[in-house]
PDB file of C-alpha atoms in Angstrom:
ATOM      1  CA  UNK Y  27      20.571  -4.270  -0.709  1.00 27.00           C
ATOM      2  CA  UNK Y  28      18.965  -4.456  -4.161  1.00 26.00           C
ATOM      3  CA  UNK Y  29      19.824  -2.192  -7.069  1.00 27.00           C
ATOM      4  CA  UNK Y  30      17.109  -0.261  -8.857  1.00 32.00           C
ATOM      5  CA  UNK Y  31      17.636  -2.254 -12.034  1.00 34.00           C
ATOM      6  CA  UNK Y  32      17.147  -5.552 -10.232  1.00 34.00           C
ATOM      7  CA  UNK Y  33      14.116  -4.265  -8.345  1.00 36.00           C
ATOM      8  CA  UNK Y  34      12.319  -3.014 -11.443  1.00 39.00           C
ATOM      9  CA  UNK Y  35      13.084  -6.208 -13.325  1.00 39.00           C
ATOM     10  CA  UNK Y  36      11.113  -8.233 -10.777  1.00 40.00           C
ATOM     11  CA  UNK Y  37       7.897  -9.686 -12.317  1.00 41.00           C
ATOM     12  CA  UNK Y  38       4.723  -8.081 -10.992  1.00 38.00           C
ATOM     13  CA  UNK Y  39       3.084 -11.459 -10.496  1.00 36.00           C
ATOM     14  CA  UNK Y  40       5.781 -12.613  -8.071  1.00 36.00           C
ATOM     15  CA  UNK Y  41       4.495 -13.117  -4.544  1.00 42.00           C
ATOM     16  CA  UNK Y  42       6.112 -10.519  -2.316  1.00 39.00           C
ATOM     17  CA  UNK Y  43       7.251 -11.889   1.066  1.00 39.00           C
ATOM     18  CA  UNK Y  44       6.333  -9.910   4.166  1.00 41.00           C
ATOM     19  CA  UNK Y  45       9.071  -8.898   6.613  1.00 39.00           C
ATOM     20  CA  UNK Y  46       8.934 -10.409  10.080  1.00 37.00           C
ATOM     21  CA  UNK Y  47       9.611  -8.396  13.217  1.00 35.00           C
ATOM     22  CA  UNK Y  48      13.280  -9.336  12.904  1.00 36.00           C
ATOM     23  CA  UNK Y  49      13.613  -7.775   9.467  1.00 38.00           C
ATOM     24  CA  UNK Y  50      14.531  -4.123   8.970  1.00 41.00           C
ATOM     25  CA  UNK Y  51      11.557  -1.868   8.359  1.00 50.00           C
ATOM     26  CA  UNK Y  52      12.920  -0.190   5.252  1.00 53.00           C
ATOM     27  CA  UNK Y  53      13.569  -1.477   1.758  1.00 51.00           C
ATOM     28  CA  UNK Y  54      16.936  -0.474   0.355  1.00 46.00           C
ATOM     29  CA  UNK Y  55      17.995   0.225  -3.194  1.00 38.00           C
ATOM     30  CA  UNK Y  56      20.949   2.038  -4.729  1.00 37.00           C
ATOM     31  CA  UNK Y  57      21.113   4.806  -7.311  1.00 34.00           C
ATOM     32  CA  UNK Y  58      24.409   5.170  -9.165  1.00 32.00           C
ATOM     33  CA  UNK Y  59      25.805   8.652  -9.815  1.00 34.00           C
ATOM     34  CA  UNK Y  60      23.116  10.297  -7.699  1.00 36.00           C
ATOM     35  CA  UNK Y  61      23.283  13.891  -6.633  1.00 39.00           C
ATOM     36  CA  UNK Y  62      24.092  14.699  -3.035  1.00 37.00           C
ATOM     37  CA  UNK Y  63      21.685  17.122  -1.409  1.00 39.00           C
ATOM     38  CA  UNK Y  64      22.954  18.676   1.852  1.00 36.00           C
ATOM     39  CA  UNK Y  65      19.415  19.544   2.887  1.00 35.00           C
ATOM     40  CA  UNK Y  66      18.738  15.913   3.707  1.00 35.00           C
ATOM     41  CA  UNK Y  67      20.218  13.852   6.508  1.00 37.00           C
ATOM     42  CA  UNK Y  68      19.124  10.366   7.479  1.00 36.00           C
ATOM     43  CA  UNK Y  69      18.012   9.966  11.061  1.00 38.00           C
ATOM     44  CA  UNK Y  70      18.969   6.595  12.463  1.00 35.00           C
ATOM     45  CA  UNK Y  71      15.853   6.325  14.582  1.00 32.00           C
ATOM     46  CA  UNK Y  72      14.311   3.043  15.778  1.00 33.00           C
ATOM     47  CA  UNK Y  73      11.811   1.568  13.353  1.00 33.00           C
ATOM     48  CA  UNK Y  74       8.704  -0.446  14.203  1.00 33.00           C
ATOM     49  CA  UNK Y  75       6.254  -2.212  11.991  1.00 29.00           C
ATOM     50  CA  UNK Y  76       2.652  -1.033  11.982  1.00 31.00           C
ATOM     51  CA  UNK Y  77       0.708  -2.814  14.717  1.00 34.00           C
ATOM     52  CA  UNK Y  78      -2.096  -5.234  13.980  1.00 36.00           C
ATOM     53  CA  UNK Y  79      -5.663  -3.975  13.873  1.00 37.00           C
ATOM     54  CA  UNK Y  80      -8.722  -5.513  15.461  1.00 42.00           C
ATOM     55  CA  UNK Y  81     -11.511  -7.103  13.440  1.00 40.00           C
ATOM     56  CA  UNK Y  82     -15.128  -7.637  14.220  1.00 44.00           C
ATOM     57  CA  UNK Y  83     -16.501 -11.131  14.693  1.00 43.00           C
ATOM     58  CA  UNK Y  84     -19.641 -12.543  13.148  1.00 46.00           C
ATOM     59  CA  UNK Y  85     -18.918 -12.593   9.422  1.00 50.00           C
ATOM     60  CA  UNK Y  86     -19.328 -15.834   7.559  1.00 56.00           C
ATOM     61  CA  UNK Y  87     -16.413 -18.087   6.778  1.00 53.00           C
ATOM     62  CA  UNK Y  88     -15.517 -18.580   3.108  1.00 64.00           C
ATOM     63  CA  UNK Y  89     -16.715 -22.163   3.410  1.00 56.00           C
ATOM     64  CA  UNK Y  90     -20.332 -20.929   3.515  1.00 50.00           C
ATOM     65  CA  UNK Y  91     -20.562 -19.988  -0.124  1.00 44.00           C
ATOM     66  CA  UNK Y  92     -23.960 -21.499  -0.864  1.00 42.00           C
ATOM     67  CA  UNK Y  93     -25.920 -19.263   1.512  1.00 39.00           C
ATOM     68  CA  UNK Y  94     -23.998 -16.020   2.070  1.00 44.00           C
ATOM     69  CA  UNK Y  95     -25.430 -13.962   4.946  1.00 45.00           C
ATOM     70  CA  UNK Y  96     -26.455 -10.353   4.520  1.00 44.00           C
ATOM     71  CA  UNK Y  97     -23.385  -9.015   6.293  1.00 64.00           C
ATOM     72  CA  UNK Y  98     -20.999 -10.038   3.499  1.00 73.00           C
ATOM     73  CA  UNK Y  99     -23.095  -9.160   0.459  1.00 80.00           C
ATOM     74  CA  UNK Y 100     -20.411  -6.759  -0.786  1.00 91.00           C
ATOM     75  CA  UNK Y 101     -18.012  -9.647  -1.390  1.00 96.00           C
ATOM     76  CA  UNK Y 102     -18.856 -11.089  -4.799  1.00 96.00           C
ATOM     77  CA  UNK Y 103     -18.734 -14.896  -5.004  1.00 96.00           C
ATOM     78  CA  UNK Y 104     -17.104 -16.164  -8.200  1.00 97.00           C
ATOM     79  CA  UNK Y 105     -18.000 -19.591  -9.588  1.00 97.00           C
ATOM     80  CA  UNK Y 106     -16.151 -19.723 -12.914  1.00 97.00           C
ATOM     81  CA  UNK Y 107     -13.420 -18.161 -14.991  1.00 97.00           C
ATOM     82  CA  UNK Y 108     -16.027 -16.368 -17.072  1.00 97.00           C
ATOM     83  CA  UNK Y 109     -17.535 -14.716 -13.992  1.00 97.00           C
ATOM     84  CA  UNK Y 110     -14.064 -13.766 -12.802  1.00 98.00           C
ATOM     85  CA  UNK Y 111     -13.131 -12.095 -16.103  1.00 97.00           C
ATOM     86  CA  UNK Y 112     -16.468 -10.287 -16.211  1.00 97.00           C
ATOM     87  CA  UNK Y 113     -15.948  -8.935 -12.693  1.00 97.00           C
ATOM     88  CA  UNK Y 114     -12.499  -7.605 -13.620  1.00 97.00           C
ATOM     89  CA  UNK Y 115     -13.926  -5.990 -16.743  1.00 97.00           C
ATOM     90  CA  UNK Y 116     -16.803  -4.336 -14.881  1.00 96.00           C
ATOM     91  CA  UNK Y 117     -14.453  -2.926 -12.241  1.00 95.00           C
ATOM     92  CA  UNK Y 118     -12.655  -0.866 -14.915  1.00 92.00           C
ATOM     93  CA  UNK Y 119      -9.899   1.152 -13.208  1.00 89.00           C
ATOM     94  CA  UNK Y 120     -10.991   0.363  -9.656  1.00 92.00           C
ATOM     95  CA  UNK Y 121      -8.908  -1.937  -7.496  1.00 94.00           C
ATOM     96  CA  UNK Y 122     -10.066  -5.566  -7.417  1.00 97.00           C
ATOM     97  CA  UNK Y 123      -9.049  -7.747  -4.471  1.00 97.00           C
ATOM     98  CA  UNK Y 124      -9.618 -11.458  -5.110  1.00 97.00           C
ATOM     99  CA  UNK Y 125      -9.255 -14.012  -2.341  1.00 97.00           C
ATOM    100  CA  UNK Y 126      -8.648 -17.588  -3.441  1.00 97.00           C
ATOM    101  CA  UNK Y 127      -9.661 -19.930  -0.609  1.00 96.00           C
ATOM    102  CA  UNK Y 128     -10.871 -23.434   0.214  1.00 95.00           C
ATOM    103  CA  UNK Y 129     -13.575 -24.554   2.596  1.00 93.00           C
ATOM    104  CA  UNK Y 130     -11.134 -26.655   4.636  1.00 92.00           C
ATOM    105  CA  UNK Y 131      -8.494 -23.952   5.123  1.00 92.00           C
ATOM    106  CA  UNK Y 132      -8.397 -22.590   8.670  1.00 92.00           C
ATOM    107  CA  UNK Y 133      -6.354 -19.593   7.501  1.00 92.00           C
ATOM    108  CA  UNK Y 134      -8.970 -18.779   4.871  1.00 92.00           C
ATOM    109  CA  UNK Y 135     -11.695 -18.902   7.507  1.00 91.00           C
ATOM    110  CA  UNK Y 136      -9.729 -16.574   9.789  1.00 92.00           C
ATOM    111  CA  UNK Y 137      -8.880 -13.900   7.217  1.00 94.00           C
ATOM    112  CA  UNK Y 138     -12.230 -13.817   5.414  1.00 93.00           C
ATOM    113  CA  UNK Y 139     -14.185 -11.904   8.120  1.00 93.00           C
ATOM    114  CA  UNK Y 140     -11.637  -9.128   7.915  1.00 93.00           C
ATOM    115  CA  UNK Y 141     -12.017  -8.914   4.139  1.00 94.00           C
ATOM    116  CA  UNK Y 142     -15.770  -8.566   4.723  1.00 94.00           C
ATOM    117  CA  UNK Y 143     -15.124  -5.634   7.063  1.00 91.00           C
ATOM    118  CA  UNK Y 144     -12.916  -3.978   4.451  1.00 91.00           C
ATOM    119  CA  UNK Y 145     -15.608  -4.422   1.804  1.00 92.00           C
ATOM    120  CA  UNK Y 146     -18.000  -2.373   3.960  1.00 90.00           C
ATOM    121  CA  UNK Y 147     -15.656   0.590   4.360  1.00 85.00           C
ATOM    122  CA  UNK Y 148     -13.684   0.601   1.080  1.00 87.00           C
ATOM    123  CA  UNK Y 149     -16.501   1.471  -1.293  1.00 85.00           C
ATOM    124  CA  UNK Y 150     -14.168   2.112  -4.225  1.00 88.00           C
ATOM    125  CA  UNK Y 151     -12.679  -1.406  -4.112  1.00 94.00           C
ATOM    126  CA  UNK Y 152     -14.207  -4.575  -5.584  1.00 96.00           C
ATOM    127  CA  UNK Y 153     -13.818  -7.707  -3.448  1.00 97.00           C
ATOM    128  CA  UNK Y 154     -14.091 -11.197  -4.935  1.00 97.00           C
ATOM    129  CA  UNK Y 155     -14.072 -14.658  -3.340  1.00 97.00           C
ATOM    130  CA  UNK Y 156     -13.120 -17.790  -5.260  1.00 97.00           C
ATOM    131  CA  UNK Y 157     -13.581 -21.128  -3.479  1.00 97.00           C
ATOM    132  CA  UNK Y 158     -11.039 -23.343  -5.175  1.00 96.00           C
ATOM    133  CA  UNK Y 159     -12.653 -26.601  -4.025  1.00 96.00           C
ATOM    134  CA  UNK Y 160     -16.202 -25.610  -4.951  1.00 96.00           C
ATOM    135  CA  UNK Y 161     -16.324 -27.115  -8.454  1.00 97.00           C
ATOM    136  CA  UNK Y 162     -14.294 -28.125 -11.494  1.00 97.00           C
ATOM    137  CA  UNK Y 163     -14.731 -24.586 -12.849  1.00 97.00           C
ATOM    138  CA  UNK Y 164     -13.218 -22.928  -9.782  1.00 97.00           C
ATOM    139  CA  UNK Y 165     -10.397 -25.492  -9.739  1.00 96.00           C
ATOM    140  CA  UNK Y 166      -9.644 -24.620 -13.337  1.00 97.00           C
ATOM    141  CA  UNK Y 167      -9.684 -20.910 -12.488  1.00 97.00           C
ATOM    142  CA  UNK Y 168      -7.169 -21.495  -9.682  1.00 97.00           C
ATOM    143  CA  UNK Y 169      -4.928 -23.420 -12.062  1.00 96.00           C
ATOM    144  CA  UNK Y 170      -5.207 -20.615 -14.608  1.00 96.00           C
ATOM    145  CA  UNK Y 171      -4.237 -18.017 -12.014  1.00 95.00           C
ATOM    146  CA  UNK Y 172      -1.425 -20.276 -10.733  1.00 94.00           C
ATOM    147  CA  UNK Y 173      -2.755 -20.462  -7.187  1.00 95.00           C
ATOM    148  CA  UNK Y 174      -0.729 -22.973  -5.195  1.00 92.00           C
ATOM    149  CA  UNK Y 175      -1.550 -22.070  -1.585  1.00 93.00           C
ATOM    150  CA  UNK Y 176      -4.546 -20.515   0.160  1.00 94.00           C
ATOM    151  CA  UNK Y 177      -5.523 -18.014   1.303  1.00 95.00           C
ATOM    152  CA  UNK Y 178      -4.073 -16.218  -1.695  1.00 96.00           C
ATOM    153  CA  UNK Y 179      -4.862 -12.562  -2.449  1.00 96.00           C
ATOM    154  CA  UNK Y 180      -4.440 -11.135  -5.951  1.00 96.00           C
ATOM    155  CA  UNK Y 181      -4.825  -7.418  -6.728  1.00 95.00           C
ATOM    156  CA  UNK Y 182      -5.942  -6.199 -10.149  1.00 95.00           C
ATOM    157  CA  UNK Y 183      -6.442  -2.866 -11.886  1.00 91.00           C
ATOM    158  CA  UNK Y 184      -7.764  -2.418 -15.415  1.00 91.00           C
ATOM    159  CA  UNK Y 185      -7.811  -6.231 -15.759  1.00 93.00           C
ATOM    160  CA  UNK Y 186      -4.080  -6.489 -15.000  1.00 92.00           C
ATOM    161  CA  UNK Y 187      -2.570  -8.117 -11.928  1.00 92.00           C
ATOM    162  CA  UNK Y 188      -0.530  -5.557 -10.014  1.00 88.00           C
ATOM    163  CA  UNK Y 189       0.261  -7.406  -6.796  1.00 90.00           C
ATOM    164  CA  UNK Y 190      -0.317 -10.696  -4.970  1.00 92.00           C
ATOM    165  CA  UNK Y 191       0.397 -12.230  -1.591  1.00 91.00           C
ATOM    166  CA  UNK Y 192      -0.370 -15.336   0.408  1.00 89.00           C
ATOM    167  CA  UNK Y 193      -0.431 -16.188   4.087  1.00 84.00           C
ATOM    168  CA  UNK Y 194      -0.850 -12.580   5.213  1.00 86.00           C
ATOM    169  CA  UNK Y 195      -2.345 -11.183   8.410  1.00 87.00           C
ATOM    170  CA  UNK Y 196      -5.343  -8.801   8.646  1.00 90.00           C
ATOM    171  CA  UNK Y 197      -3.249  -5.670   9.130  1.00 85.00           C
ATOM    172  CA  UNK Y 198      -1.175  -6.547   6.066  1.00 86.00           C
ATOM    173  CA  UNK Y 199      -4.309  -7.035   3.985  1.00 90.00           C
ATOM    174  CA  UNK Y 200      -5.651  -3.668   5.117  1.00 88.00           C
ATOM    175  CA  UNK Y 201      -2.350  -2.002   4.258  1.00 87.00           C
ATOM    176  CA  UNK Y 202      -2.355  -3.533   0.785  1.00 90.00           C
ATOM    177  CA  UNK Y 203      -5.936  -2.470   0.077  1.00 91.00           C
ATOM    178  CA  UNK Y 204      -5.321   1.119   1.182  1.00 88.00           C
ATOM    179  CA  UNK Y 205      -1.956   1.351  -0.569  1.00 89.00           C
ATOM    180  CA  UNK Y 206      -3.121   0.074  -3.951  1.00 89.00           C
ATOM    181  CA  UNK Y 207      -6.717   1.288  -3.884  1.00 85.00           C
ATOM    182  CA  UNK Y 208      -6.655   4.614  -2.059  1.00 68.00           C
ATOM    183  CA  UNK Y 209      -7.707   7.009  -4.827  1.00 67.00           C
ATOM    184  CA  UNK Y 210      -9.956   9.463  -3.013  1.00 63.00           C
ATOM    185  CA  UNK Y 211      -8.361  10.077   0.355  1.00 73.00           C
ATOM    186  CA  UNK Y 212      -6.891  13.238   1.805  1.00 86.00           C
ATOM    187  CA  UNK Y 213      -3.452  12.062   0.647  1.00 93.00           C
ATOM    188  CA  UNK Y 214      -2.488  13.851  -2.585  1.00 94.00           C
ATOM    189  CA  UNK Y 215      -1.288  11.388  -5.231  1.00 91.00           C
ATOM    190  CA  UNK Y 216       1.791  12.649  -7.100  1.00 94.00           C
ATOM    191  CA  UNK Y 217       2.883  11.165 -10.419  1.00 93.00           C
ATOM    192  CA  UNK Y 218       6.022  13.130 -11.251  1.00 93.00           C
ATOM    193  CA  UNK Y 219       8.158  16.191 -10.576  1.00 93.00           C
ATOM    194  CA  UNK Y 220       5.590  18.642 -12.040  1.00 94.00           C
ATOM    195  CA  UNK Y 221       3.026  17.428  -9.477  1.00 95.00           C
ATOM    196  CA  UNK Y 222       5.529  17.993  -6.655  1.00 95.00           C
ATOM    197  CA  UNK Y 223       6.359  21.503  -7.856  1.00 94.00           C
ATOM    198  CA  UNK Y 224       2.665  22.354  -8.193  1.00 95.00           C
ATOM    199  CA  UNK Y 225       1.927  21.129  -4.664  1.00 95.00           C
ATOM    200  CA  UNK Y 226       4.812  23.167  -3.249  1.00 94.00           C
ATOM    201  CA  UNK Y 227       3.661  26.311  -5.093  1.00 94.00           C
ATOM    202  CA  UNK Y 228       0.104  25.870  -3.840  1.00 93.00           C
ATOM    203  CA  UNK Y 229       1.344  25.690  -0.244  1.00 93.00           C
ATOM    204  CA  UNK Y 230       4.227  28.171  -0.422  1.00 90.00           C
ATOM    205  CA  UNK Y 231       2.285  30.477   1.865  1.00 86.00           C
ATOM    206  CA  UNK Y 232      -0.168  29.688   4.621  1.00 85.00           C
ATOM    207  CA  UNK Y 233       2.149  27.890   6.993  1.00 87.00           C
ATOM    208  CA  UNK Y 234       1.065  24.315   6.241  1.00 93.00           C
ATOM    209  CA  UNK Y 235       3.653  21.550   6.422  1.00 96.00           C
ATOM    210  CA  UNK Y 236       3.854  19.199   3.428  1.00 97.00           C
ATOM    211  CA  UNK Y 237       4.658  15.580   4.275  1.00 97.00           C
ATOM    212  CA  UNK Y 238       5.682  13.723   1.110  1.00 97.00           C
ATOM    213  CA  UNK Y 239       5.640   9.936   1.479  1.00 97.00           C
ATOM    214  CA  UNK Y 240       8.060   8.438  -1.062  1.00 96.00           C
ATOM    215  CA  UNK Y 241       7.923   4.685  -1.636  1.00 94.00           C
ATOM    216  CA  UNK Y 242       7.880   1.876  -4.178  1.00 92.00           C
ATOM    217  CA  UNK Y 243       5.004  -0.188  -5.520  1.00 85.00           C
ATOM    218  CA  UNK Y 244       6.071  -3.460  -3.915  1.00 84.00           C
ATOM    219  CA  UNK Y 245       7.697  -2.185  -0.724  1.00 88.00           C
ATOM    220  CA  UNK Y 246       6.392  -4.043   2.344  1.00 85.00           C
ATOM    221  CA  UNK Y 247       7.248  -1.316   4.908  1.00 91.00           C
ATOM    222  CA  UNK Y 248       5.704   1.327   2.606  1.00 92.00           C
ATOM    223  CA  UNK Y 249       2.459  -0.634   2.557  1.00 89.00           C
ATOM    224  CA  UNK Y 250       2.534  -1.181   6.318  1.00 86.00           C
ATOM    225  CA  UNK Y 251       2.968   2.476   7.262  1.00 91.00           C
ATOM    226  CA  UNK Y 252       0.397   3.810   4.786  1.00 91.00           C
ATOM    227  CA  UNK Y 253      -2.684   3.259   7.024  1.00 88.00           C
ATOM    228  CA  UNK Y 254      -0.972   5.537   9.556  1.00 91.00           C
ATOM    229  CA  UNK Y 255      -0.364   8.144   6.844  1.00 93.00           C
ATOM    230  CA  UNK Y 256      -4.005   7.940   5.836  1.00 89.00           C
ATOM    231  CA  UNK Y 257      -5.262   8.385   9.416  1.00 89.00           C
ATOM    232  CA  UNK Y 258      -2.931  11.324  10.020  1.00 92.00           C
ATOM    233  CA  UNK Y 259      -4.048  12.986   6.775  1.00 92.00           C
ATOM    234  CA  UNK Y 260      -7.590  13.058   8.125  1.00 89.00           C
ATOM    235  CA  UNK Y 261      -6.801  14.150  11.676  1.00 91.00           C
ATOM    236  CA  UNK Y 262      -4.173  16.796  10.793  1.00 93.00           C
ATOM    237  CA  UNK Y 263      -5.755  18.260   7.652  1.00 91.00           C
ATOM    238  CA  UNK Y 264      -5.876  21.786   9.078  1.00 91.00           C
ATOM    239  CA  UNK Y 265      -2.117  22.063   9.539  1.00 93.00           C
ATOM    240  CA  UNK Y 266      -0.501  19.378   7.356  1.00 96.00           C
ATOM    241  CA  UNK Y 267      -0.787  18.385   3.686  1.00 96.00           C
ATOM    242  CA  UNK Y 268       0.021  14.728   3.053  1.00 97.00           C
ATOM    243  CA  UNK Y 269       1.147  13.481  -0.344  1.00 96.00           C
ATOM    244  CA  UNK Y 270       2.764  10.348  -1.714  1.00 94.00           C
ATOM    245  CA  UNK Y 271       4.749   9.180  -4.721  1.00 95.00           C
ATOM    246  CA  UNK Y 272       5.831   5.763  -5.926  1.00 92.00           C
ATOM    247  CA  UNK Y 273       9.341   6.216  -7.265  1.00 92.00           C
ATOM    248  CA  UNK Y 274       9.033   3.330  -9.701  1.00 91.00           C
ATOM    249  CA  UNK Y 275       5.802   4.588 -11.290  1.00 89.00           C
ATOM    250  CA  UNK Y 276       7.547   6.344 -14.184  1.00 92.00           C
ATOM    251  CA  UNK Y 277      10.809   8.000 -15.254  1.00 93.00           C
ATOM    252  CA  UNK Y 278       9.826  11.392 -13.832  1.00 93.00           C
ATOM    253  CA  UNK Y 279       9.271   9.899 -10.370  1.00 93.00           C
ATOM    254  CA  UNK Y 280      12.533   8.001 -10.557  1.00 93.00           C
ATOM    255  CA  UNK Y 281      14.458  11.127 -11.510  1.00 93.00           C
ATOM    256  CA  UNK Y 282      12.885  12.974  -8.586  1.00 92.00           C
ATOM    257  CA  UNK Y 283      14.071  10.253  -6.176  1.00 92.00           C
ATOM    258  CA  UNK Y 284      17.564  10.447  -7.634  1.00 92.00           C
ATOM    259  CA  UNK Y 285      17.707  14.222  -7.226  1.00 92.00           C
ATOM    260  CA  UNK Y 286      16.456  13.919  -3.652  1.00 92.00           C
ATOM    261  CA  UNK Y 287      19.124  11.289  -2.898  1.00 92.00           C
ATOM    262  CA  UNK Y 288      16.498   8.828  -1.675  1.00 93.00           C
ATOM    263  CA  UNK Y 289      18.258   5.512  -1.070  1.00 92.00           C
ATOM    264  CA  UNK Y 290      15.784   3.810   1.280  1.00 94.00           C
ATOM    265  CA  UNK Y 291      12.010   3.663   1.374  1.00 94.00           C
ATOM    266  CA  UNK Y 292       9.726   4.679   2.859  1.00 96.00           C
ATOM    267  CA  UNK Y 293      11.245   8.150   3.057  1.00 97.00           C
ATOM    268  CA  UNK Y 294       9.170  11.106   4.294  1.00 97.00           C
ATOM    269  CA  UNK Y 295      10.208  14.558   3.067  1.00 97.00           C
ATOM    270  CA  UNK Y 296       9.109  17.575   5.123  1.00 97.00           C
ATOM    271  CA  UNK Y 297       8.478  20.800   3.169  1.00 95.00           C
ATOM    272  CA  UNK Y 298       7.363  24.164   4.531  1.00 93.00           C
ATOM    273  CA  UNK Y 299       7.062  27.594   2.890  1.00 91.00           C
ATOM    274  CA  UNK Y 300       8.524  26.252  -0.345  1.00 90.00           C
ATOM    275  CA  UNK Y 301      11.664  24.858   1.314  1.00 91.00           C
ATOM    276  CA  UNK Y 302      12.635  21.284   2.187  1.00 91.00           C
ATOM    277  CA  UNK Y 303      13.300  21.160   5.932  1.00 94.00           C
ATOM    278  CA  UNK Y 304      14.348  17.529   6.376  1.00 94.00           C
ATOM    279  CA  UNK Y 305      13.378  13.878   6.157  1.00 96.00           C
ATOM    280  CA  UNK Y 306      12.536  10.755   8.103  1.00 96.00           C
ATOM    281  CA  UNK Y 307      13.402   7.254   6.863  1.00 96.00           C
ATOM    282  CA  UNK Y 308      11.449   4.300   8.240  1.00 94.00           C
ATOM    283  CA  UNK Y 309       8.005   2.882   8.961  1.00 92.00           C
ATOM    284  CA  UNK Y 310       7.773   3.477  12.713  1.00 92.00           C
ATOM    285  CA  UNK Y 311       4.385   4.942  13.574  1.00 91.00           C
ATOM    286  CA  UNK Y 312       5.530   6.742  16.726  1.00 92.00           C
ATOM    287  CA  UNK Y 313       8.716   8.093  15.165  1.00 94.00           C
ATOM    288  CA  UNK Y 314       6.831   9.373  12.119  1.00 95.00           C
ATOM    289  CA  UNK Y 315       4.256  11.188  14.242  1.00 94.00           C
ATOM    290  CA  UNK Y 316       7.021  12.685  16.358  1.00 94.00           C
ATOM    291  CA  UNK Y 317       8.872  13.992  13.298  1.00 94.00           C
ATOM    292  CA  UNK Y 318       5.700  15.471  11.821  1.00 95.00           C
ATOM    293  CA  UNK Y 319       4.974  17.284  15.079  1.00 93.00           C
ATOM    294  CA  UNK Y 320       8.558  18.516  15.280  1.00 93.00           C
ATOM    295  CA  UNK Y 321       8.553  19.955  11.773  1.00 92.00           C
ATOM    296  CA  UNK Y 322       5.092  21.418  12.455  1.00 88.00           C
ATOM    297  CA  UNK Y 323       6.650  23.481  15.237  1.00 81.00           C
ATOM    298  CA  UNK Y 324       5.547  21.346  18.179  1.00 72.00           C
ATOM    299  CA  UNK Y 325       8.308  20.675  20.676  1.00 64.00           C
ATOM    300  CA  UNK Y 326       8.908  16.936  21.015  1.00 54.00           C
ATOM    301  CA  UNK Y 327      11.043  15.319  23.722  1.00 57.00           C
ATOM    302  CA  UNK Y 328      12.460  11.860  23.018  1.00 53.00           C
TER     303      UNK Y 328
END
């Protein structure tokens, strides 16, 4: 169990390991001198990791850089450090996902088609491909970015690296892209206590349930469950308002987590008619859906 101080001190550029099926599906951290809120009780329900998603075949492998086919034209091929820096600059505040690969890497060839599929659907995200063995310039770029293994995915915003991973599966890549680049979905982005209070006031009447997803920027289970949150926000928009907050975004968010006695993430808070009804802790898709239905007034039998 990591303390908040140790967690926040972790360098952003550190590769974050992904939990295997044998690892607990929540990340734990401790607040000292936190307030106890009797409205919340942890439910020790089973937790499952988000299941893998299917990808379409037919996209080119990253080894075919010289003649990219039409179906991957949204992935920008980078041939030098200058091109890379220019692409980051042109993206401005949008999320940039850069894959560093080599033509002889089987893992690179397997993950690349899925990145192509994401580039077609995530129009607000910039996707880059750097072939490390293409030329001296790309080798130098890989050395500059401290790439040691491929495939390696680095995530940037406003020309700053915010996250990176290597050796990940397609569903993990999708979760990362949605989690760090989802700016225009039906999930309301909250950046502090005032945003939470405003959302509650706006939905104090009308009967809608608010589901507040509380996580951390580099929480693996938070990333994994977010695609489910996003899908539910679209399918349940008439009866449920979905929102999320990263507790380590700023001091206001951190204070809110302390007051809510959040000690594990992801934590989902359920709010209706201006009152907090309960919570669910974990990343299990089925359990989360069941809890949402229960707090929406639908009878659920376990």
